Coordinates of C-alpha atoms and ligand atoms in Angstrom, one line a residue:
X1 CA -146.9 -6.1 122.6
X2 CA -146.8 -5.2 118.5
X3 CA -145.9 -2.3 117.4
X4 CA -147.9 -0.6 115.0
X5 CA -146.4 -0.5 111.4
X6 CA -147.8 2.1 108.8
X7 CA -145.4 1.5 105.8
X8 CA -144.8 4.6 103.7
X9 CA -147.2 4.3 100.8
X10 CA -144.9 6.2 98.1
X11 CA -144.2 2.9 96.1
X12 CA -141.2 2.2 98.4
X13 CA -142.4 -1.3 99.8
X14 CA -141.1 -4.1 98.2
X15 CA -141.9 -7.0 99.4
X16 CA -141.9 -10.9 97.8
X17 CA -143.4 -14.4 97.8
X18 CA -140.5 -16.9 97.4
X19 CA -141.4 -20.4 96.8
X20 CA -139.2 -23.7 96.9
X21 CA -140.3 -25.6 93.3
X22 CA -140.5 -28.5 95.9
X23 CA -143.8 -29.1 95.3
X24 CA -147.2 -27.4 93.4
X25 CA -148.9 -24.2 95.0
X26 CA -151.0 -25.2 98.6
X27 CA -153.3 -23.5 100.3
X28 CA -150.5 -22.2 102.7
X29 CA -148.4 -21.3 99.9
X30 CA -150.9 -19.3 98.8
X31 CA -151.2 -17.7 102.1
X32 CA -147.8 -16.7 101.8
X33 CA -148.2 -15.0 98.5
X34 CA -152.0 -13.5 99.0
X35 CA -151.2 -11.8 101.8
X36 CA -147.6 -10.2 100.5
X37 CA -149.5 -9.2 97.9
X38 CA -152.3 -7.1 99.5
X39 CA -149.6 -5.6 101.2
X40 CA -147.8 -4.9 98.2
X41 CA -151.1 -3.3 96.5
X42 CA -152.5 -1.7 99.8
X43 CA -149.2 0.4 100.1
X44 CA -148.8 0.9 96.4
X45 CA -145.5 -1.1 96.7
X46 CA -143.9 -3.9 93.9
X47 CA -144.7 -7.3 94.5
X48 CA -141.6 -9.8 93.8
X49 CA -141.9 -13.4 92.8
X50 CA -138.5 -14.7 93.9
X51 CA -137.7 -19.0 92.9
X52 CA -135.7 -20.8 95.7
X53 CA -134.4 -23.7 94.1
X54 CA -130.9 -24.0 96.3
X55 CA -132.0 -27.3 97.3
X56 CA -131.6 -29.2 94.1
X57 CA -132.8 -32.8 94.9
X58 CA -136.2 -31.5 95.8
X59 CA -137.0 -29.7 93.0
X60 CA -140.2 -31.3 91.6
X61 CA -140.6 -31.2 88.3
X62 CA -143.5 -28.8 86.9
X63 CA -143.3 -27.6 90.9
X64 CA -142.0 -23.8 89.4
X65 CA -144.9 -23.5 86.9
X66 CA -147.5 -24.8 88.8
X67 CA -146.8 -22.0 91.3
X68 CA -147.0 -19.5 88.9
X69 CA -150.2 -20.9 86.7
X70 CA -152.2 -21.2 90.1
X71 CA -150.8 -17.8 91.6
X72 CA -152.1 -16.7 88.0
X73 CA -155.5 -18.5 88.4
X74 CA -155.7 -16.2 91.5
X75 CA -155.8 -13.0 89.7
X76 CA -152.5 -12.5 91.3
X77 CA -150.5 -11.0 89.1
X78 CA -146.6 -10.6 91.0
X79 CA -145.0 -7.3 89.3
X80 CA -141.3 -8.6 88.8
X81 CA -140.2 -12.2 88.5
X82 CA -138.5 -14.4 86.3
X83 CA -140.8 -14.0 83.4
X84 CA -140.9 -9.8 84.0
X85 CA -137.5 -9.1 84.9
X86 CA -136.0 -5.9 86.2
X87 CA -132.6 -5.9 85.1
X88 CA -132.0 -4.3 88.5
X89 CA -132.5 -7.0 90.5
X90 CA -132.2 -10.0 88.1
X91 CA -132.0 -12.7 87.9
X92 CA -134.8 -14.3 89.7
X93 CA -133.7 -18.0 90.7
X94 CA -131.1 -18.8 93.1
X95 CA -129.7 -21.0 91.3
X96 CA -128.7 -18.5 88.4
X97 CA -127.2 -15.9 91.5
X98 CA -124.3 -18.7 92.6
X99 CA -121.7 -16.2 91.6
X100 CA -123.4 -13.4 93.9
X101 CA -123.8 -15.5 96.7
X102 CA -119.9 -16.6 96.4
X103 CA -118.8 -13.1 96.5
X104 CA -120.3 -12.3 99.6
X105 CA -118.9 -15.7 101.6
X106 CA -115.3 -15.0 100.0
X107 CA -115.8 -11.4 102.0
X108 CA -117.4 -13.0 105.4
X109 CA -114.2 -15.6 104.4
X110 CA -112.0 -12.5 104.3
X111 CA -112.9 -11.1 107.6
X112 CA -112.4 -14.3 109.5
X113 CA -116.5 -14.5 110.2
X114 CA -116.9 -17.2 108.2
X115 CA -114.6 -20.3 108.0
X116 CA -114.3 -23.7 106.3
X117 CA -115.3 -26.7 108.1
X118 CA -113.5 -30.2 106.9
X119 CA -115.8 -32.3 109.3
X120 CA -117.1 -35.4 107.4
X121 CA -120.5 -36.7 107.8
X122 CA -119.8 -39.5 110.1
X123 CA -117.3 -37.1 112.3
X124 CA -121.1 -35.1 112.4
X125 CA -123.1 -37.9 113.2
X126 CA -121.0 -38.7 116.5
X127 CA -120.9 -35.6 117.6
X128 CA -124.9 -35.6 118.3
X129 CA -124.6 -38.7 118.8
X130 CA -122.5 -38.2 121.8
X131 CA -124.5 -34.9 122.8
X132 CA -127.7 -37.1 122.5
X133 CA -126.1 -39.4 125.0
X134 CA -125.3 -36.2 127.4
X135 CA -128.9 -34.7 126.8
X136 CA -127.7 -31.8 125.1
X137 CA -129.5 -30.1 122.5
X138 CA -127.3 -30.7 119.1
X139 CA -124.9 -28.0 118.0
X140 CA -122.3 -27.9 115.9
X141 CA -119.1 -27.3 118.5
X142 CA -117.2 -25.0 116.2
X143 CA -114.0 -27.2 116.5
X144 CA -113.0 -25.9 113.0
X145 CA -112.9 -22.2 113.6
X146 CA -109.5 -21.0 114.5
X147 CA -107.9 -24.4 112.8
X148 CA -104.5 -24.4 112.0
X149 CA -102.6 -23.7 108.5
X150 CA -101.5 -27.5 108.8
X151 CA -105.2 -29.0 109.8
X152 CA -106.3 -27.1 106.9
X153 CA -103.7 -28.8 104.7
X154 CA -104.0 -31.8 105.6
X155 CA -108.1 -32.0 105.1
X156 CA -107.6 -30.6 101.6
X157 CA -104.8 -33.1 101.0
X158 CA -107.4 -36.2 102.4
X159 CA -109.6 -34.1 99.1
X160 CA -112.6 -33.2 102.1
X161 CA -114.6 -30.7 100.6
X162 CA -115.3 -28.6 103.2
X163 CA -118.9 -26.4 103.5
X164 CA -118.1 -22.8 105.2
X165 CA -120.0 -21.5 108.3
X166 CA -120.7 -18.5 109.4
X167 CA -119.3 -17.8 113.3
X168 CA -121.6 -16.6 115.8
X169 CA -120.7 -14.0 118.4
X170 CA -121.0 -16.0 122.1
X171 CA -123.8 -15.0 124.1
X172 CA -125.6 -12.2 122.0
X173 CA -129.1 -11.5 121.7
X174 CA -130.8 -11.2 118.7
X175 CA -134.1 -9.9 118.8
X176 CA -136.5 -8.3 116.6
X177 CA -139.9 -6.7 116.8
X178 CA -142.1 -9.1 114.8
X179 CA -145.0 -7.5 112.4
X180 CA -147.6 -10.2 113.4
X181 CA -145.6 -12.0 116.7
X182 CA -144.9 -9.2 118.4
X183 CA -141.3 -9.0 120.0
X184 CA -139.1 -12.1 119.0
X185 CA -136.1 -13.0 120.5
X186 CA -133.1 -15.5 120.3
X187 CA -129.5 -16.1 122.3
X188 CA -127.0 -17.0 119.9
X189 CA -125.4 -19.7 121.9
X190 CA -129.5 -21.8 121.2
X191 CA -129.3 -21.4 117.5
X192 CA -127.5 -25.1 117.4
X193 CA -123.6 -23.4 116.6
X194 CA -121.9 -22.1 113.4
X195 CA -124.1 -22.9 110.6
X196 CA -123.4 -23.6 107.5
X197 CA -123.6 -21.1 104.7
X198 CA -122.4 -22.8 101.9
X199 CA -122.8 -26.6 101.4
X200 CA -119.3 -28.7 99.9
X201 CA -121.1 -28.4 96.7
X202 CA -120.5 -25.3 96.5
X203 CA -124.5 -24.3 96.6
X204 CA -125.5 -21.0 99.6
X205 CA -127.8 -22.5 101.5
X206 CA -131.4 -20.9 101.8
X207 CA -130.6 -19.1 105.3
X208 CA -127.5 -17.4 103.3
X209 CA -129.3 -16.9 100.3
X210 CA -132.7 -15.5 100.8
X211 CA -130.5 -12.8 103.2
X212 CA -128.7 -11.8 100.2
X213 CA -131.3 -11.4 97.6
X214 CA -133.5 -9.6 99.9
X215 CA -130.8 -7.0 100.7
X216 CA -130.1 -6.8 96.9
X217 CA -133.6 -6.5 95.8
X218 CA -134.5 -3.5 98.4
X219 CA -136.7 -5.8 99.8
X220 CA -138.4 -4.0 102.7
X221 CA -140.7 -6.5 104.5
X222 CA -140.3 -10.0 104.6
X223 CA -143.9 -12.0 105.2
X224 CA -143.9 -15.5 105.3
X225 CA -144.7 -18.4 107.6
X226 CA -144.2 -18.6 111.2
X227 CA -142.7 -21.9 110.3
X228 CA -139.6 -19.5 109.4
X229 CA -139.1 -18.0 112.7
X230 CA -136.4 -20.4 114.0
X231 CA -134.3 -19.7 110.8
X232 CA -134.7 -15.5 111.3
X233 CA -132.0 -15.0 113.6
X234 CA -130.0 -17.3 111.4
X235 CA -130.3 -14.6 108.8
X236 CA -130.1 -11.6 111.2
X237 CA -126.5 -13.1 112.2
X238 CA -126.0 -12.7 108.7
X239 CA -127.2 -9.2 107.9
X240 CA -125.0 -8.5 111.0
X241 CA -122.0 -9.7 109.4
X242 CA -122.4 -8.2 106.2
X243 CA -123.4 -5.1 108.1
X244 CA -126.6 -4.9 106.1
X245 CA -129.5 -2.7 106.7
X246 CA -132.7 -5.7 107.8
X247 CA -135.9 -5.5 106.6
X248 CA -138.7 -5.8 109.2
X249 CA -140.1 -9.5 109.7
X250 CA -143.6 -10.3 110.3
X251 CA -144.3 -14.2 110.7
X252 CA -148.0 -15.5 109.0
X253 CA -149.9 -17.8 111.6
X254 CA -150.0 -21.3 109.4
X255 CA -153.0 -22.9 108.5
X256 CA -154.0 -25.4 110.9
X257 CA -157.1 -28.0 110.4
X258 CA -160.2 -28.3 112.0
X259 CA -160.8 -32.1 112.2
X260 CA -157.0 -32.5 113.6
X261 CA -156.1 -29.3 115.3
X262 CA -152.5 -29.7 113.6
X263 CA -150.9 -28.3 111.1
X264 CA -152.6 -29.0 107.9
X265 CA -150.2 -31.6 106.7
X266 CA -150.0 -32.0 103.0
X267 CA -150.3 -36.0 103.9
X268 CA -153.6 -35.7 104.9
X269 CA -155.7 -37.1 101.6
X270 CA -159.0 -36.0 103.3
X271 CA -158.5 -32.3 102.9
X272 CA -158.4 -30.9 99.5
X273 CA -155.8 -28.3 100.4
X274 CA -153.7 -27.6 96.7
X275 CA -154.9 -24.8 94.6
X276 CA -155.3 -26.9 91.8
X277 CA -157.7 -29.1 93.5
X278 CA -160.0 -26.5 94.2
X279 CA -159.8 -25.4 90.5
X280 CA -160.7 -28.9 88.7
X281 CA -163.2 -29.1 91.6
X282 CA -165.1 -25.9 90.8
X283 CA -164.5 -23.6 93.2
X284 CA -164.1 -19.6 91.9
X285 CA -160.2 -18.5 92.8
X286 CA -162.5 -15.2 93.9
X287 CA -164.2 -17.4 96.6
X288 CA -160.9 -18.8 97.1
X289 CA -159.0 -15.5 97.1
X290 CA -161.3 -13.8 99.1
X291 CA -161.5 -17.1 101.7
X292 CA -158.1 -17.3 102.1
X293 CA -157.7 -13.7 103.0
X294 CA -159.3 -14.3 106.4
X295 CA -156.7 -17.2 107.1
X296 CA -154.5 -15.4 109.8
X297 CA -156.3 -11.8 109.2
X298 CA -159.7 -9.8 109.3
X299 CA -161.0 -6.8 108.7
X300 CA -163.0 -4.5 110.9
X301 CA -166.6 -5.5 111.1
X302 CA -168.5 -9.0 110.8
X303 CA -168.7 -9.2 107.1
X304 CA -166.8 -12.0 105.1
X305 CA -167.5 -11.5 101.1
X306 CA -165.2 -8.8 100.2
X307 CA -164.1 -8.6 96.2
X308 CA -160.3 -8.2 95.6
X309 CA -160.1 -4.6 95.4
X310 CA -161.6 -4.1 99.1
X311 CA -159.4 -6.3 100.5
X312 CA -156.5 -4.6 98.9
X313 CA -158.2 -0.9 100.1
X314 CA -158.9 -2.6 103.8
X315 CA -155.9 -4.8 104.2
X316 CA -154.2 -3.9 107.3
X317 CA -150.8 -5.7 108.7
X318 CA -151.5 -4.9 111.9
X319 CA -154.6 -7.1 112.0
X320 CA -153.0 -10.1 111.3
X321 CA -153.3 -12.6 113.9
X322 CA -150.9 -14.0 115.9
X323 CA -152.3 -17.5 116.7
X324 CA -153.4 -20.6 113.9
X325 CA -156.0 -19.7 111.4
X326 CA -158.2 -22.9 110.9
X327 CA -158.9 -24.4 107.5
X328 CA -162.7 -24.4 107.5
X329 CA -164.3 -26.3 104.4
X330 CA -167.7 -25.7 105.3
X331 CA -166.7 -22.1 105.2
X332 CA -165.2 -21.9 101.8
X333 CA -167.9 -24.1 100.1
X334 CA -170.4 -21.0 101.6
X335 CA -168.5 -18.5 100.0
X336 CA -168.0 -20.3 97.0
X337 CA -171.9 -21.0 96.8
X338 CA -172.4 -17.1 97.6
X339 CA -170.1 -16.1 94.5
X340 CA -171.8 -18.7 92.2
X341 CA -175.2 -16.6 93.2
X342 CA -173.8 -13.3 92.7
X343 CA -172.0 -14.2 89.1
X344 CA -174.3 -14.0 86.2
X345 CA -175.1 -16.6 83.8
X346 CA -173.0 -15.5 80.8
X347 CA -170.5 -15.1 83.4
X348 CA -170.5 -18.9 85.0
X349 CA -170.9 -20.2 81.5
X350 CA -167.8 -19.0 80.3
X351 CA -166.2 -20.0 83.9
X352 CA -167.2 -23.5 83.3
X353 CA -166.1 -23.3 80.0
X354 CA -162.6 -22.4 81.5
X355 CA -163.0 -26.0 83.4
X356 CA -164.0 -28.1 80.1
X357 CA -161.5 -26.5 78.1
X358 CA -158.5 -27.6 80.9
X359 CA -159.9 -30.5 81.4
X360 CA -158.7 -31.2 84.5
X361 CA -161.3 -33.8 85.9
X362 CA -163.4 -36.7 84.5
X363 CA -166.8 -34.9 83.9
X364 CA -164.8 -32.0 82.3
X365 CA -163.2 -34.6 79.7
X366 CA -166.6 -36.2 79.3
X367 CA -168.3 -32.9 78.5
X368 CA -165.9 -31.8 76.3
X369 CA -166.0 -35.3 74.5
X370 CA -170.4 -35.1 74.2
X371 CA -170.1 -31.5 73.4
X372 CA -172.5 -30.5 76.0
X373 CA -171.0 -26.8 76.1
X374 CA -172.7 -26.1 72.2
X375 CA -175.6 -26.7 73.6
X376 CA -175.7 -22.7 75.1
X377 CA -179.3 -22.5 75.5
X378 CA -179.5 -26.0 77.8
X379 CA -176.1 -25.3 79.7
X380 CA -177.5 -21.5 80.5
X381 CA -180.8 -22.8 81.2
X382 CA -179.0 -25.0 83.9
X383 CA -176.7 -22.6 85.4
X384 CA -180.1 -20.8 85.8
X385 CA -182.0 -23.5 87.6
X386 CA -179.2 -24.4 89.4
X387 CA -176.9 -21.5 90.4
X388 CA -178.7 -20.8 93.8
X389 CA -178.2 -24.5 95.3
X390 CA -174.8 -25.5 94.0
X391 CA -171.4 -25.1 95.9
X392 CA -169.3 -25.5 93.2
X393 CA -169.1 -25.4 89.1
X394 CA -169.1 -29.0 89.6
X395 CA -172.4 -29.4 91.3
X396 CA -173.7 -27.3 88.1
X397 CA -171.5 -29.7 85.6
X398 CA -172.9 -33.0 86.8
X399 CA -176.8 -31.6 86.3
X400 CA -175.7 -30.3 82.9
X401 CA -174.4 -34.1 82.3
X402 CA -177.4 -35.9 83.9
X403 CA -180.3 -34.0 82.0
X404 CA -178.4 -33.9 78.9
X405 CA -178.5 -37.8 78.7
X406 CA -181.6 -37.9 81.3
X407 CA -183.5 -40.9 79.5
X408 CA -180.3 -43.1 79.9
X409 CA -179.2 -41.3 83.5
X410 CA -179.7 -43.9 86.8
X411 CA -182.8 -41.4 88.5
X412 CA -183.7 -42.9 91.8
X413 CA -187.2 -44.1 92.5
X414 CA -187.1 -45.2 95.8
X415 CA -188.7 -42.3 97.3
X416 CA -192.2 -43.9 95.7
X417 CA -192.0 -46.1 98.5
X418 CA -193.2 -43.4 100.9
X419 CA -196.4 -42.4 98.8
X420 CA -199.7 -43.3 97.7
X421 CA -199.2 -44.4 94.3
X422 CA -202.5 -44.6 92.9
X423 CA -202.4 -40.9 93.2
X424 CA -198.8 -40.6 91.5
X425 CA -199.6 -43.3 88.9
X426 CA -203.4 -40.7 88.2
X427 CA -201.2 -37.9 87.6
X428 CA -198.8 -39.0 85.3
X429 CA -201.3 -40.5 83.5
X430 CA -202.9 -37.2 82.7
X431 CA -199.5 -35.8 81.9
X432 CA -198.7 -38.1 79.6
X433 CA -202.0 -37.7 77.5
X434 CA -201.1 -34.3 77.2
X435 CA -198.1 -34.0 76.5
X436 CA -198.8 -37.0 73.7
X437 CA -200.7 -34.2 71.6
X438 CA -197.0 -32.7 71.5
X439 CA -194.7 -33.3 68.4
X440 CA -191.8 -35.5 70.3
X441 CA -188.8 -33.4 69.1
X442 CA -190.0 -29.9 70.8
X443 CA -188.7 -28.8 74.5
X444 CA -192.0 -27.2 76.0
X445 CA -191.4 -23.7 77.3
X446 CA -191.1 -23.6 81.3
X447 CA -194.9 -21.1 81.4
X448 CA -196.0 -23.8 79.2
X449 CA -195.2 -26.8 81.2
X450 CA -197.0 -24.1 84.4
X451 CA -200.2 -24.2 83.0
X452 CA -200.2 -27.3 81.4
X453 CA -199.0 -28.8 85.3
X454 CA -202.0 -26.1 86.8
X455 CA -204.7 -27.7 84.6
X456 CA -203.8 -31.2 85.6
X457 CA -203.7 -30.6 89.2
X458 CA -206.8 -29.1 89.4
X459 CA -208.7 -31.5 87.2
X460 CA -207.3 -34.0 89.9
X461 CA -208.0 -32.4 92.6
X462 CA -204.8 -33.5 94.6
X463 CA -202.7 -31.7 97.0
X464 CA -199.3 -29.6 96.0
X465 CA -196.9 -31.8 97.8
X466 CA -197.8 -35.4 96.5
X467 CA -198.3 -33.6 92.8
X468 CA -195.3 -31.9 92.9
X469 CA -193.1 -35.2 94.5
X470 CA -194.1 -37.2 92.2
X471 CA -193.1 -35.1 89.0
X472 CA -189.8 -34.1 91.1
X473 CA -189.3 -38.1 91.6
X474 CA -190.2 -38.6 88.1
X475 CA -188.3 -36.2 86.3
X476 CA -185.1 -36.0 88.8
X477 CA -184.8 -38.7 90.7
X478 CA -185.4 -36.8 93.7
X479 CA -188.1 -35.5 95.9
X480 CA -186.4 -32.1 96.4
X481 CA -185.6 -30.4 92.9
X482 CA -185.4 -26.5 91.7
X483 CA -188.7 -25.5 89.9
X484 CA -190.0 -28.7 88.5
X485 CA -191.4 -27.1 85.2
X486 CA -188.1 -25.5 84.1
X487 CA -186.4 -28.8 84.6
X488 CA -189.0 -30.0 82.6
X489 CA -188.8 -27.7 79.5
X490 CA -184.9 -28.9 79.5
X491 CA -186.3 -32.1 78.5
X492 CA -187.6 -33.0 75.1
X493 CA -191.7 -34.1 75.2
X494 CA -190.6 -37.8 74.2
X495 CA -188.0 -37.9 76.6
X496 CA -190.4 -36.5 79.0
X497 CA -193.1 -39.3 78.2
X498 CA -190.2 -42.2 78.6
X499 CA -189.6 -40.6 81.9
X500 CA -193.0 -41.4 83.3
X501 CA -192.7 -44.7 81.3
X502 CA -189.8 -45.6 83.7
X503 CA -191.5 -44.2 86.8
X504 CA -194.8 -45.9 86.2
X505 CA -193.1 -49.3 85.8
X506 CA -191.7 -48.6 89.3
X507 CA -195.3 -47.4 90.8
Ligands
LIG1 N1 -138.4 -20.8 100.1 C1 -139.0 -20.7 101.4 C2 -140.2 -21.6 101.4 O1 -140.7 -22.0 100.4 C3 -139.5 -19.3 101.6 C4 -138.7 -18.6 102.6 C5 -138.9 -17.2 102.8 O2 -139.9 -16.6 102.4 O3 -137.9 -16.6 103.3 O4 -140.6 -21.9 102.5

């Protein structure tokens, strides 16, 4: 059973997002941070952005500042960090708080509850070798706690740097009552032996480290992935020894996917799953803050689009759910579409400008490179005809690209092949003689192009769906388009009359 948590709401919660730079921000990264902080915000509490970087050969390069630029992209704003500083708590990366970390292992070193271990690598790998053999689980065997004055010697004298462990009490429970899991608990003697707290470099390791800042940063929750579990007792054995106060623990369900039912694994090419994907690609981060938000939590009631500041008001820790939360595309890409309804024009205009000034895909670059964007009136006229069928900014972009350039654009024709042409060839005929009394240059208005289309359909006598395929297949390629006679009033009259030179050479 969980226990109910209702944090004090008096700006006391502090809680933190606290990325390895091992790689750029993913969907379950952002997970991690979202949902830290609508806690953060929904009990008026500081939000910490906190770099892990301990593990020195897999820092990626860029991997800190993509965090923070996509974080950023998300509206979410963390409230100290290594760019905001409170002199308090700073400094912000674990690799500038070495010195702190050392003090703390010289005292566990002091009190005998943490020793140095001179056991080489190869000494390590017989050892589960040899419990391997057995069919033991592997675990260090703690041979070096208790050594000798003269063992010691003589490793230092062989010049084996040692690491230092932390010792476990035999036997002992430790056990906590999880935020999201519910009540969690471990026996010392299955948490694989002593483990190590400082590597022979000299470098904490992350289950020493992240115990320390969090203690020294008044952090009072700690949210992250359930991936973490197995290392929480690991750092509850070392609050114990320091005889630290613990924060409470609440471990996020991970994103799992639909197609594979595992883990999202940030192998799998088929699922765009990195933050930055979704933002070359056109999605809104709202759609894809607010999406995210129901990964591993939901709020009372059936409704899904909630803006940022309701999810903050209704977030709820107790909600969070306790098994996977599937990565649904088809879900996203209906939320997306939703948002690019309810934004206005000005509004997606200066979104997709956003995109073609980053230029982070190849119909941003070429948009930029035509100037497309300073053409306002087309682009807005687009977004307009557009904005209730695309999913993404994208879907918007590539219209803006193929009617800018629609004389030279590949349009389809094949879907001739399922009329009767005399008809289609009749009515594009009488289009073209009227728009001919047209000066070439001029875009008709859209009421224009109504009546004008009105006139010629009655004149003709034919029925609304072959006159109205045919100048969809004409002027788009396709059978199905928005209102044809705003597409056509994007078009200028001599483009127009090429058009129906290329369809009637088809017919
Ligand atoms: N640096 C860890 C990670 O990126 C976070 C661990 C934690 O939140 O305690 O997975």
């Amino acid at each position: 059973m969980k226990k109910k948590e209702n944090p004090a709401t008096d700006g006391s919660v502090r809680v933190r997002y606290a990325p390895s730079p091992t790689g750029v921000l993913h969907i379950g990264n952002a997970q991690s941070a979202l949902f830290n902080y609508l806690f953060a915000k929904h009990y008026n509490g500081t939000w910490v952005l906190r770099i892990e970087d301990t593990d020195i050969a897999r820092n990626v390069p860029g991997g800190e500042k993509s965090q923070m630029d996509n974080l950023r992209w998300l509206g979410m704003e963390w409230d100290e960090g290594p760019d905001k500083p409170n002199p308090k708590y700073a400094p912000y990366h674990q690799q500038e708080r070495v010195k702190i970390y050392h003090k703390y292992i010289q005292q566990l070193l002091d009190k005998g509850l943490a020793y140095k271990d001179y056991t080489t690598e190869e000494e390590l790998q017989q050892m589960r070798e040899k419990q391997k053999a057995n069919g033991e689980s592997p675990k260090y065997d703690g041979h070096w706690f208790n050594a000798s004055e003269e063992q010691i010697k003589e490793a230092e004298e062989k010049g084996i740097k040692p690491t230092i462990r932390l010792h476990l009490p035999e036997n002992t429970l430790i056990e906590w009552d999880d935020l999201i899991k519910g009540h969690i608990e471990f026996n010392t003697d299955n948490l694989g032996g002593d483990f190590v707290i400082e590597k022979s470099n000299g470098m904490a390791t992350y289950n020493f480290a992240v115990v320390i800042d969090d203690y020294l940063m008044d952090i009072t929750h700690v949210l992250r992935g359930d991936d973490h579990i197995a290392n929480t007792p690991k750092q509850i054995a070392v609050y114990q020894a320091l005889g630290f106060k613990q924060p409470r623990f609440g471990h996020i369900s991970l994103v799992y996917s639909t197609k594979t039912h595992k883990k999202l694994s940030k192998r799998d090419k088929n699922t765009k799953q990195f933050i930055h994907q979704y933002r070359a690609a056109g999605y809104l981060p709202e759609a894809v803050f607010n999406f995210t938000a129901f990964l591993g939590w939901s709020p009372v009631g059936e409704r899904e689009i909630y803006s940022r500041e309701e999810l903050i008001e209704n977030y709820d820790i107790n909600r969070m759910s306790a098994s996977p939360a599937f990565f649904d595309q088809k879900k996203l890409d209906w939320i997306n579409a939703t948002y690019i309804k309810k934004f206005s024009v000005d509004e997606l205009y200066k979104r997709i400008g956003y995109m073609i000034d980053a230029q982070e895909s190849d119909e941003a670059k070429e948009i930029a490179d035509k100037g497309i964007m300073n053409d306002d009136g087309f682009v807005k006229s687009i977004i307009k005809i557009y904005q209730n069928e695309s999913t993404t900014l994208m879907d918007i972009m590539k219209n803006m690209m193929k009617y800018y350039d629609i004389t030279n654009y590949d349009l389809s024709y094949n879907d001739f092949d399922n009329f009767d042409n005399e008809t289609s060839k009749k009515i594009l005929d009488s289009l073209k003689s009227e728009l001919q009394s047209y000066d070439g240059d001029v875009h008709l208005s859209s009421d224009d192009v109504t009546a004008m289309l009105k006139k010629i359909q009655k004149e003709l006598g034919c029925g609304a769906r072959e006159f109205f395929m045919t100048l969809n297949i004409t002027f788009t390629g396709s059978q199905s388009a928005p209102q044809i006679s705003d597409i056509m009033s994007l078009i200028r009259v001599k483009d127009l009359i090429k058009l129906i030179d290329k369809a009637e050479k088809v017919l």
